[in-house]
Amino acid sequence: MCVIACPKKILELDHSVTNGKGYHPAHVTDQAQCIGCGSCTIMCPDCAIRVEVE
């Protein structure tokens, strides 16, 4: 869900890892392209994504 919510399309699921709830965690493919909108945090099924703005 978070992958779909990203307006920059820079999130991908890591299919080599499965967390305790059975999800593949998402990772940012290009941190420089992240605009810090927080759409991924709202849609994250584990509420595990945090957006930190520098």
Coordinates of C-alpha atoms in Angstrom, one line a residue:
M1 CA 0.0 0.0 0.0
C2 CA 2.8 2.4 0.9
V3 CA 4.5 1.7 -2.4
I4 CA 1.4 2.7 -4.3
A5 CA 0.9 5.9 -2.2
C6 CA 4.3 7.3 -3.0
P7 CA 3.9 10.2 -5.6
K8 CA 7.5 9.9 -6.6
K9 CA 7.4 6.1 -7.1
I10 CA 10.6 5.6 -5.2
L11 CA 9.5 2.8 -2.8
E12 CA 9.9 -0.9 -3.5
L13 CA 9.1 -4.0 -1.4
D14 CA 12.1 -6.0 -0.4
H15 CA 11.1 -9.5 -1.4
S16 CA 14.2 -11.1 0.2
V17 CA 12.9 -10.2 3.7
T18 CA 9.7 -11.0 5.5
N19 CA 8.9 -9.4 8.8
G20 CA 7.0 -11.0 11.8
K21 CA 3.6 -10.1 10.4
G22 CA 4.4 -11.6 7.0
Y23 CA 5.0 -8.4 5.1
H24 CA 7.9 -7.6 2.8
P25 CA 9.3 -4.3 4.2
A26 CA 9.5 -1.3 1.9
H27 CA 12.7 0.6 1.2
V28 CA 13.5 3.9 -0.6
T29 CA 15.2 3.4 -3.9
D30 CA 16.4 7.0 -4.2
Q31 CA 16.5 9.0 -1.0
A32 CA 17.4 12.2 -2.9
Q33 CA 14.0 12.1 -4.7
C34 CA 11.9 11.8 -1.5
I35 CA 9.9 15.0 -1.0
G36 CA 8.9 14.1 2.6
C37 CA 5.1 14.2 1.9
G38 CA 4.4 11.3 4.4
S39 CA 1.9 9.5 2.1
C40 CA 3.8 6.3 2.8
T41 CA 3.5 6.7 6.6
I42 CA -0.3 7.0 6.3
M43 CA -0.6 3.9 4.2
C44 CA 2.0 1.6 5.9
P45 CA 0.2 -1.5 7.2
D46 CA 2.7 -1.8 10.1
C47 CA 2.9 1.9 10.9
A48 CA 6.6 1.3 10.6
I49 CA 7.6 4.0 8.2
R50 CA 8.8 7.4 9.5
V51 CA 9.6 10.4 7.5
E52 CA 12.3 12.6 8.9
V53 CA 12.9 16.0 7.4
E54 CA 16.4 17.5 7.7

